Coordinates of N, CA and C in Angstrom, one line a residue:
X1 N 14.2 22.3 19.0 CA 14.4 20.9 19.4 C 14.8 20.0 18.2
X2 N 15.6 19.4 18.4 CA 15.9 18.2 17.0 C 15.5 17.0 17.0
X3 N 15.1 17.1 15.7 CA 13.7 16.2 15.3 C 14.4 14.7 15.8
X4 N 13.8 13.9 16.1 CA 13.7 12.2 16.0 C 13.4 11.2 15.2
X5 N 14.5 11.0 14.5 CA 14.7 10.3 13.6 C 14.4 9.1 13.5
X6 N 14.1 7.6 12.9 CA 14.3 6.1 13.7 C 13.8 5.4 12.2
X7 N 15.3 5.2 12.2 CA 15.2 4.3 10.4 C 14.1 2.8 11.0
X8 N 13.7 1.8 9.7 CA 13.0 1.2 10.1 C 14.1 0.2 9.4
X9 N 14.5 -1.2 9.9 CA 16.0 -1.7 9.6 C 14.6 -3.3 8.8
X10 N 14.0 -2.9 7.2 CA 13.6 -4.3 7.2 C 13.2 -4.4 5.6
X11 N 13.6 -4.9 4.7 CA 13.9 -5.2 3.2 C 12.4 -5.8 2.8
X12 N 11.5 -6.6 4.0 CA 10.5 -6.8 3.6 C 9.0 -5.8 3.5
X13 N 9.3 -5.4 2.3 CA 8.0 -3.9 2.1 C 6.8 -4.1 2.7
X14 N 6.2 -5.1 3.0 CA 4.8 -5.5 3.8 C 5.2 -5.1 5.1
X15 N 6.5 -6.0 5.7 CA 6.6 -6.1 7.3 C 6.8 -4.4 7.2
X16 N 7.7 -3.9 6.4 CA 8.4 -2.5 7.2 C 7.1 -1.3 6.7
X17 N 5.7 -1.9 6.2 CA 5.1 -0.7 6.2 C 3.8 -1.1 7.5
X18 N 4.0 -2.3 8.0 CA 3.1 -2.5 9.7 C 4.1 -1.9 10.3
X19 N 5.3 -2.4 10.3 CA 6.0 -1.4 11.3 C 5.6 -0.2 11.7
X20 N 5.9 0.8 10.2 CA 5.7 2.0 10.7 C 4.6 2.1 10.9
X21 N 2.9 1.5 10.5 CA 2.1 2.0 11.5 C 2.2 2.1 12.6
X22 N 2.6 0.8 12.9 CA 2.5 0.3 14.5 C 3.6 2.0 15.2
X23 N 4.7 2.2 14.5 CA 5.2 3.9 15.3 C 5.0 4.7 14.9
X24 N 3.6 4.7 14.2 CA 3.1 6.2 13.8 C 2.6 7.3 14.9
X25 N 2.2 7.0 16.3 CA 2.4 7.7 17.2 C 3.1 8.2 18.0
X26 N 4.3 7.4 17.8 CA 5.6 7.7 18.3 C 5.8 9.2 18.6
X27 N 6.2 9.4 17.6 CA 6.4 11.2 17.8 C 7.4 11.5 17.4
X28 N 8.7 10.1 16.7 CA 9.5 10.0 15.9 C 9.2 10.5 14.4
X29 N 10.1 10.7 13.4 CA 9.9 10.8 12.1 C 10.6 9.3 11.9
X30 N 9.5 8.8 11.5 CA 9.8 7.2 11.2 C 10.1 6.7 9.4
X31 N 11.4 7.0 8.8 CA 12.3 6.4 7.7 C 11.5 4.7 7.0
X32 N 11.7 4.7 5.9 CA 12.4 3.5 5.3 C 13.9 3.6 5.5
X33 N 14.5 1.9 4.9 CA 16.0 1.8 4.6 C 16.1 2.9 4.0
X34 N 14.9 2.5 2.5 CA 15.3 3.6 1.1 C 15.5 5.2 1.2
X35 N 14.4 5.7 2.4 CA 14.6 6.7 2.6 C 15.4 7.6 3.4
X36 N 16.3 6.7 4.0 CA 17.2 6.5 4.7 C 18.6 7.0 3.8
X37 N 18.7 6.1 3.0 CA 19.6 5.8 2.1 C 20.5 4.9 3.0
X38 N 19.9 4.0 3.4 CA 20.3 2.3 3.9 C 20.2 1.3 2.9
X39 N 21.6 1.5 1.5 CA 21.8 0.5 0.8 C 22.2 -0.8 0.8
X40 N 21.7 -1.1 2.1 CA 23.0 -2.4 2.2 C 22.2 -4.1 2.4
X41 N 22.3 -4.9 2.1 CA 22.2 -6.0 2.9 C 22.3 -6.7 3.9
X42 N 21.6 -7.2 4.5 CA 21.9 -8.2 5.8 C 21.8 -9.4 6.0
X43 N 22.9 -10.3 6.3 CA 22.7 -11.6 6.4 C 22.6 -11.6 8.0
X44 N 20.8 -12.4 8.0 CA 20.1 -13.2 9.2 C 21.2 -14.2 9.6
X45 N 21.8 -14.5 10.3 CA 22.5 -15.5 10.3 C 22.4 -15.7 12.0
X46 N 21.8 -15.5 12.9 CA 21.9 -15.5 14.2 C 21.1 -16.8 14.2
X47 N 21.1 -17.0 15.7 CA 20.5 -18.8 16.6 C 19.3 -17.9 16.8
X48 N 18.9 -17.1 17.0 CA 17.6 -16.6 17.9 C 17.2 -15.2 17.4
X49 N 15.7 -15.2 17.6 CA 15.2 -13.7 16.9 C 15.8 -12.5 17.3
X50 N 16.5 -12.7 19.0 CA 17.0 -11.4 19.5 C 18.7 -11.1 18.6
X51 N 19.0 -12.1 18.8 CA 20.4 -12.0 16.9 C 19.9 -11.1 15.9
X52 N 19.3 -11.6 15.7 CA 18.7 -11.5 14.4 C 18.5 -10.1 14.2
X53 N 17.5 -9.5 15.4 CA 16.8 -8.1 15.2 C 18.0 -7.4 15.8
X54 N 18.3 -7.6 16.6 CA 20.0 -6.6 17.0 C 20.9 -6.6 15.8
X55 N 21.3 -7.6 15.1 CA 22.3 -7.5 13.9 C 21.7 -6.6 13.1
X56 N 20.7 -6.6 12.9 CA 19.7 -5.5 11.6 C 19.5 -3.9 12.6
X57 N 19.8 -4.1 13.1 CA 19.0 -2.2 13.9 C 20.4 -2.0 13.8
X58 N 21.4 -2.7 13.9 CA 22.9 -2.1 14.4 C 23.5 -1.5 13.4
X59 N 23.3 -2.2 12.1 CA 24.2 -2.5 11.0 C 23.6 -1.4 10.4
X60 N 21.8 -0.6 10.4 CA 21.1 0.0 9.8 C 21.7 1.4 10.6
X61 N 21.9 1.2 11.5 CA 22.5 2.5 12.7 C 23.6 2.7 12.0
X62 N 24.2 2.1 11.9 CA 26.0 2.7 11.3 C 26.0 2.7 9.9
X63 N 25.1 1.7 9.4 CA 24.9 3.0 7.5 C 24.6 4.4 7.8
X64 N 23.4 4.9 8.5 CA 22.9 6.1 8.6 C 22.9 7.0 9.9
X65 N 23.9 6.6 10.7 CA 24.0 7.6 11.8 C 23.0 7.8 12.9
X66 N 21.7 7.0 12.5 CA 20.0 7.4 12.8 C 20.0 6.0 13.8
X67 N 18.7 6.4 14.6 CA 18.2 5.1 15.4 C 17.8 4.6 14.4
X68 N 18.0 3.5 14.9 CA 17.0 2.8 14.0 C 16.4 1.2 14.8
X69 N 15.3 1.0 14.2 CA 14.7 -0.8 14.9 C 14.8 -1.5 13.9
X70 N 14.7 -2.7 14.6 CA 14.7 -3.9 13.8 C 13.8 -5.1 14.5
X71 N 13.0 -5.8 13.4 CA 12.2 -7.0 14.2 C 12.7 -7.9 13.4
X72 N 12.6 -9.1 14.3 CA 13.2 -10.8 14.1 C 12.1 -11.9 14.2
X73 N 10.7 -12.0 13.3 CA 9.9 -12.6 13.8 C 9.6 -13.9 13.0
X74 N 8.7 -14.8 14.0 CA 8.3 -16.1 13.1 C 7.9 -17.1 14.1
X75 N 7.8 -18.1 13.4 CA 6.4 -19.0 13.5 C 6.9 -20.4 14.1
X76 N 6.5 -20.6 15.8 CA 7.3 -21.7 16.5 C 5.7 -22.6 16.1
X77 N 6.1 -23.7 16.0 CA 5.2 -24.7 15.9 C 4.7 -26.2 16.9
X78 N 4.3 -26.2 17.8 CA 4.8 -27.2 18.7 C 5.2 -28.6 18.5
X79 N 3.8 -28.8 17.4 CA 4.1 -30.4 17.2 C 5.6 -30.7 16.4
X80 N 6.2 -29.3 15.8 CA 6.9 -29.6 14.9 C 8.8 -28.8 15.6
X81 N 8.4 -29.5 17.1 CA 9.4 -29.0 18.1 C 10.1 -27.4 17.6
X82 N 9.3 -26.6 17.4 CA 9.4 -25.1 17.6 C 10.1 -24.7 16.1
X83 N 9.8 -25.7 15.2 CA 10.2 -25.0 13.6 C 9.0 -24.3 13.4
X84 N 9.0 -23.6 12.2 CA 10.1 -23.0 11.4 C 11.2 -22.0 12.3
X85 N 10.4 -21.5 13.4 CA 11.7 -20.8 14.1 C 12.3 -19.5 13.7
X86 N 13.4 -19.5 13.6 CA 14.4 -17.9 13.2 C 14.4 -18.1 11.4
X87 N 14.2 -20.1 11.0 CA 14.2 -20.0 9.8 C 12.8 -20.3 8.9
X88 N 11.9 -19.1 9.6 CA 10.7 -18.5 9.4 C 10.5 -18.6 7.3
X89 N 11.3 -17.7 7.5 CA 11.4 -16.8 5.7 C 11.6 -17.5 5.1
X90 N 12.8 -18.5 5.3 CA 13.2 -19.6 4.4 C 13.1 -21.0 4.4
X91 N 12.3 -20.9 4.8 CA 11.7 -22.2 5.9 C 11.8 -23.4 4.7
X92 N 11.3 -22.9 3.3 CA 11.5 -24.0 1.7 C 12.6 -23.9 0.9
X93 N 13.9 -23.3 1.7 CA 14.9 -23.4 1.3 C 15.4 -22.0 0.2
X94 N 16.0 -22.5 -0.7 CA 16.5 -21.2 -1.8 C 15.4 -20.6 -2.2
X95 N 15.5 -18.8 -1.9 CA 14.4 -18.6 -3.3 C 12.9 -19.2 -2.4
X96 N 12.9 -19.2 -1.2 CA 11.2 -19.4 -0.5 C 10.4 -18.2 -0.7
X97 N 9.3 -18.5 -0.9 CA 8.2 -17.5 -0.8 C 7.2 -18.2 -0.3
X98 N 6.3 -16.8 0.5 CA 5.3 -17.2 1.2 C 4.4 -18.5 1.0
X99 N 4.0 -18.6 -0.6 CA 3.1 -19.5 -0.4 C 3.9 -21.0 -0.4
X100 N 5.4 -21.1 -1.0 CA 6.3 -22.5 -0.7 C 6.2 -22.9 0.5
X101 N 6.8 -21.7 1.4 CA 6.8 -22.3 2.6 C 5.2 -22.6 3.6
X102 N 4.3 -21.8 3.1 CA 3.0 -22.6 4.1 C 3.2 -24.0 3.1
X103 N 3.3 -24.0 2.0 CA 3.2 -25.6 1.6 C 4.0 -26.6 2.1
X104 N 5.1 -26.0 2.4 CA 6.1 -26.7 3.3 C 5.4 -27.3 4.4
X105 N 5.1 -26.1 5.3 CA 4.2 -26.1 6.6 C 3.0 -27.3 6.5
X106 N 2.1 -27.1 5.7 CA 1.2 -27.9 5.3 C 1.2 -29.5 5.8
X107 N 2.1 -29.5 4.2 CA 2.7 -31.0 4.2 C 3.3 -31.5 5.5
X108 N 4.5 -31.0 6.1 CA 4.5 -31.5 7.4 C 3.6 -31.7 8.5
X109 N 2.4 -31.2 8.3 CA 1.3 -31.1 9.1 C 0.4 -31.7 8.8
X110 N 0.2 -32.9 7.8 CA -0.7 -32.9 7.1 C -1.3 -33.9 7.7
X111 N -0.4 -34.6 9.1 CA -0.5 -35.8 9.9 C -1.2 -35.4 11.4
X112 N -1.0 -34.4 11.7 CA -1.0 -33.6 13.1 C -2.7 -33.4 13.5
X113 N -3.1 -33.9 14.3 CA -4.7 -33.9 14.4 C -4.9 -32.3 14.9
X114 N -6.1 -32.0 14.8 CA -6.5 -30.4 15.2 C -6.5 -29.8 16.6
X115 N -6.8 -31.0 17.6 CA -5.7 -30.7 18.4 C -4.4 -30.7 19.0
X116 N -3.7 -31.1 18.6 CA -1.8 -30.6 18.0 C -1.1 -29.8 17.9
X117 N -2.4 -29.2 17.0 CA -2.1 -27.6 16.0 C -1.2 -26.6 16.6
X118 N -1.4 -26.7 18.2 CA -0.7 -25.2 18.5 C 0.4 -24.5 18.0
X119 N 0.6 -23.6 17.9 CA 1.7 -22.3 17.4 C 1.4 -21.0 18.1
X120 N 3.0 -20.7 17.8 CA 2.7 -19.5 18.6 C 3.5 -18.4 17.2
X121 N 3.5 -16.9 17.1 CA 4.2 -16.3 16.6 C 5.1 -15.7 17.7
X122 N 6.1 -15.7 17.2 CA 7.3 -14.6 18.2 C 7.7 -13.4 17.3
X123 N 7.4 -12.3 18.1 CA 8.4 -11.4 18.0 C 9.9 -10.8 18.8
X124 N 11.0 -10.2 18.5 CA 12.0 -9.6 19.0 C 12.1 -8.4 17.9
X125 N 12.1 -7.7 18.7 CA 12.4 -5.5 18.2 C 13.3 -5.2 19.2
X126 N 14.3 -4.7 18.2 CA 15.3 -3.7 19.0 C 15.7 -2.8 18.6
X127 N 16.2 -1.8 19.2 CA 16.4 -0.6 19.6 C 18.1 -0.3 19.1
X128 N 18.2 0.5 18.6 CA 20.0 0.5 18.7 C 20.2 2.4 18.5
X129 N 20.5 2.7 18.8 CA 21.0 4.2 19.2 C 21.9 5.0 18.3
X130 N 22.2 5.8 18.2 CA 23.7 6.0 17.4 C 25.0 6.3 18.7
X131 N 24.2 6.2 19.7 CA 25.7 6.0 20.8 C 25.9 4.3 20.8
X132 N 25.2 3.5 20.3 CA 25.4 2.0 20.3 C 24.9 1.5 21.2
X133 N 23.7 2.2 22.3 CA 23.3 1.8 23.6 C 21.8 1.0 22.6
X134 N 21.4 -0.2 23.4 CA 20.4 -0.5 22.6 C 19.3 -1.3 23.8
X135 N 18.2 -1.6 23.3 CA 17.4 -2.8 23.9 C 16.4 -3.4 23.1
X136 N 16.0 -4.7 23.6 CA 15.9 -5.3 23.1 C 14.0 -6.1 23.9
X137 N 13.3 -5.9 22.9 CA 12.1 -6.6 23.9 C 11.1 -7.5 22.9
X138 N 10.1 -8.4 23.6 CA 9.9 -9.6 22.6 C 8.3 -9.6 22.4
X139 N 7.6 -10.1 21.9 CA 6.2 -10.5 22.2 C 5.7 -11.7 21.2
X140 N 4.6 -11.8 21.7 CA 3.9 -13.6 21.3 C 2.6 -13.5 20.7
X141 N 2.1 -14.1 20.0 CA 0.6 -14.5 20.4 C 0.4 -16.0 19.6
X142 N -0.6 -16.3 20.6 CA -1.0 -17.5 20.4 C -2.0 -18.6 19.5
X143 N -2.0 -19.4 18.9 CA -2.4 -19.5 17.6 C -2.4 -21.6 17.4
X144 N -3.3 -21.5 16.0 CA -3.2 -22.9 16.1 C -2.8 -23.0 14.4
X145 N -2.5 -24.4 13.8 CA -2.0 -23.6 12.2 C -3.9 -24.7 12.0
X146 N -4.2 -24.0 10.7 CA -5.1 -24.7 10.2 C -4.5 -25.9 9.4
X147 N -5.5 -26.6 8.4 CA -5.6 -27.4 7.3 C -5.1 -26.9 6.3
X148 N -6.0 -26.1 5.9 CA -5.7 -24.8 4.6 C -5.9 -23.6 5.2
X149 N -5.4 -23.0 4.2 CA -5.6 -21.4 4.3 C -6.5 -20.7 4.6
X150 N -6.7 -19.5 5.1 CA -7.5 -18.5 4.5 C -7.3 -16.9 4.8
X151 N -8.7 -16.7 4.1 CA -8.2 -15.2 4.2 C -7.0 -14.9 3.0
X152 N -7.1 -13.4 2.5 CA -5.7 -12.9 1.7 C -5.5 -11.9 2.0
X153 N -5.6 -11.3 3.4 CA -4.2 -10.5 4.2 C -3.1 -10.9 4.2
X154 N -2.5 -9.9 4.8 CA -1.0 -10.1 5.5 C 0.1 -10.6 4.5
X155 N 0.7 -11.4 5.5 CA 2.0 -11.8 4.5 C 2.2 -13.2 5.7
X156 N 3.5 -13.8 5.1 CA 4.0 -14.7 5.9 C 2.6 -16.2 5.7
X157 N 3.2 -16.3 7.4 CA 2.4 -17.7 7.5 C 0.5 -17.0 8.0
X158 N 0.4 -16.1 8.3 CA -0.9 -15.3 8.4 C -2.2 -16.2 7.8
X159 N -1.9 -16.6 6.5 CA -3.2 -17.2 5.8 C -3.7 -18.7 6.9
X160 N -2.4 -19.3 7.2 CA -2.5 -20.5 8.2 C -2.8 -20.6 9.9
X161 N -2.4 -19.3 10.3 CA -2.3 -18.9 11.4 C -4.4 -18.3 12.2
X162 N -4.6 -19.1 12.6 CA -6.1 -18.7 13.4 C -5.6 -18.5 14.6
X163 N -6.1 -17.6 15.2 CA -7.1 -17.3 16.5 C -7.9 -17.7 17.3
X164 N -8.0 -18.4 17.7 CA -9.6 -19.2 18.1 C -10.4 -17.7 19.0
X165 N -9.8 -17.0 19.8 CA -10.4 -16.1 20.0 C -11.6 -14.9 19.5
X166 N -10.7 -14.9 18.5 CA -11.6 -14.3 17.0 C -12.0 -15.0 16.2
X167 N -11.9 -16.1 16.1 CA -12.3 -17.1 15.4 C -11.8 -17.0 13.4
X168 N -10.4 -15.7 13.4 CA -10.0 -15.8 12.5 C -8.8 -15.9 12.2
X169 N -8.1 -16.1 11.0 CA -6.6 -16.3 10.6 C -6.3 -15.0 10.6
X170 N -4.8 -14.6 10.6 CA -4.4 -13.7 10.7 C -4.6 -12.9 9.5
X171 N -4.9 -13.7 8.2 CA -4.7 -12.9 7.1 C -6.9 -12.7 6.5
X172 N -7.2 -12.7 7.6 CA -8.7 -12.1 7.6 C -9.0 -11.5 8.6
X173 N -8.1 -11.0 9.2 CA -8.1 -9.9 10.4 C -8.0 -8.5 9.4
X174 N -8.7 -7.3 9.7 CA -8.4 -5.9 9.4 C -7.2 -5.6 9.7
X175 N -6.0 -4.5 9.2 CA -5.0 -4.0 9.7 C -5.3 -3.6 11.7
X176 N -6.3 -2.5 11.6 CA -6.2 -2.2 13.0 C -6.8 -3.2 13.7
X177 N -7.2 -4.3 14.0 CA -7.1 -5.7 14.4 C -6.0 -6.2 14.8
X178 N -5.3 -6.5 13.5 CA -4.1 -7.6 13.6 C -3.0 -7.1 14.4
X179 N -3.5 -4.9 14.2 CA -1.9 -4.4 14.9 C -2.5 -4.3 16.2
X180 N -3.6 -4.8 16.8 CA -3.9 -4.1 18.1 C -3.3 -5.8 19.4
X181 N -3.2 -7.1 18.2 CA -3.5 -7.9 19.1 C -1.8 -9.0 18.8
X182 N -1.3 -8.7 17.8 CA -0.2 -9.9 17.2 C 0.9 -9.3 18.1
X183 N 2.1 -10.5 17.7 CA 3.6 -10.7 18.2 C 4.0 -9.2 18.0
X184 N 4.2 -9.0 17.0 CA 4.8 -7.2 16.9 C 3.6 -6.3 17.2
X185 N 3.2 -6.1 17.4 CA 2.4 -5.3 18.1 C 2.1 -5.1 19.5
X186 N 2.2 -6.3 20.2 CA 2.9 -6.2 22.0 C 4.4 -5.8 21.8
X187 N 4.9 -6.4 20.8 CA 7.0 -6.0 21.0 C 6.6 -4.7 21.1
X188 N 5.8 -3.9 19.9 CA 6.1 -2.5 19.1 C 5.3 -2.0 20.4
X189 N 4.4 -2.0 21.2 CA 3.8 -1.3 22.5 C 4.7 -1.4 23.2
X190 N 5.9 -2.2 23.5 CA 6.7 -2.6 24.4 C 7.8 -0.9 24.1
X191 N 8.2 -1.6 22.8 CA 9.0 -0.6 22.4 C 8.9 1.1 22.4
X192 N 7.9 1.1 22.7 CA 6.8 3.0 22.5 C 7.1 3.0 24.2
X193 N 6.7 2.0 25.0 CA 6.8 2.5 26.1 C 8.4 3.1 26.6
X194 N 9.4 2.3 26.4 CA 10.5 2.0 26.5 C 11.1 3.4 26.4
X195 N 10.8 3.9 25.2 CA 11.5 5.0 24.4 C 11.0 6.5 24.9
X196 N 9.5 6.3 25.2 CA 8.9 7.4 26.1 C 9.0 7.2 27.5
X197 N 10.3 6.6 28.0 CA 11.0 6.6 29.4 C 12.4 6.5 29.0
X198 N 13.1 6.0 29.8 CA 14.8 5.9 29.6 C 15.0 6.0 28.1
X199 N 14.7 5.7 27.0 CA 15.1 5.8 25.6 C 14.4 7.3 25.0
X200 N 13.2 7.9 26.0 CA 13.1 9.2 25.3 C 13.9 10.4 25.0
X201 N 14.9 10.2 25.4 CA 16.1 12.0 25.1 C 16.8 11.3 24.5
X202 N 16.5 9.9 23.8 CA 17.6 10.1 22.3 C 17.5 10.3 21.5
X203 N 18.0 10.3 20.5 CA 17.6 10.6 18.7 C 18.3 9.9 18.0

């Protein structure tokens, strides 16, 4: 039988090593770019996460011949009519990094009463094939942003991001916690099912 390959299409070394937990069951042999030998860059440039994650699984497909996925995720905010949005990452402009942009976040919030707060995270993961047949599926979870931070998990907006359910931020959740209940984690369940039906006889 020939093995199942499925590059993981994502430059950010945090995100693309939850990824592959989250398809460690798979039954795939689950790649980096690097180990891929997916040298290339990608410019995010799409209106919406499902852009976004389709341009990166496609582009990673036709470097390496291999399936590959890609996720497009980030942080809609209500009070702040659904920014940061697709421009999650760069949300502080040139050169953003995580902690700029929660300061970004912050400060625009710094008016917004605690109940206001809502946010949600989105995910979009997709599928792209090396016949070019692909799909594409989404997932959410629901959330409020704090004041300050806490917790020093994760990555991203995580330190800001609570739960009220758990009564914690994303970035004081355990790994198997965060991957049993977040936005990628319903996408990446979405996607397992997907592939162990109509997407299972590809490679």
């Amino acid at each position: 039988m020939t093995e199942k390959i499925m590059v993981v299409a994502s430059r950010n070394r945090k995100k693309a090593v939850e990824m592959m937990e989250l398809l460690k069951d798979l039954g795939w042999r689950v790649l980096s770019m690097d180990e891929a030998g997916a040298d290339i860059e990608i410019e995010e440039d799409g209106l919406s996460f499902e852009e976004n994650s389709y341009k990166k699984a496609f582009q990673v497909m036709k470097a390496t011949g291999k399936t590959a996925i890609a996720d497009d995720s980030g942080l809609e905010v209500y009070a702040l009519g659904g920014k940061p949005g697709v421009f999650s990452a760069r949300f502080s402009g040139e050169g953003a990094t995580d902690e700029s942009n929660n300061q970004k976040l912050l400060e625009m919030m710094k008016e917004v009463p605690e109940d206001e707060r809502g946010a949600r995270f989105v995910c979009a993961a997709t599928v792209v094939f090396p016949d070019e047949t692909y799909f594409t599926v989404t997932g959410e979870c629901e959330g409020q942003i704090l004041f300050e931070p806490r917790g020093t998990g994760g990555f991203g907006y995580d330190p800001l991001f609570f739960v009220p359910d758990l009564g914690k931020t994303f970035a004081q959740l355990d790994a198997e916690t965060k991957n049993s209940i977040s936005h990628r984690a319903k996408a990446f369940f979405r996607v397992k099912q997907l592939l162990s039906c109509a997407g299972g006889n590809k490679a």
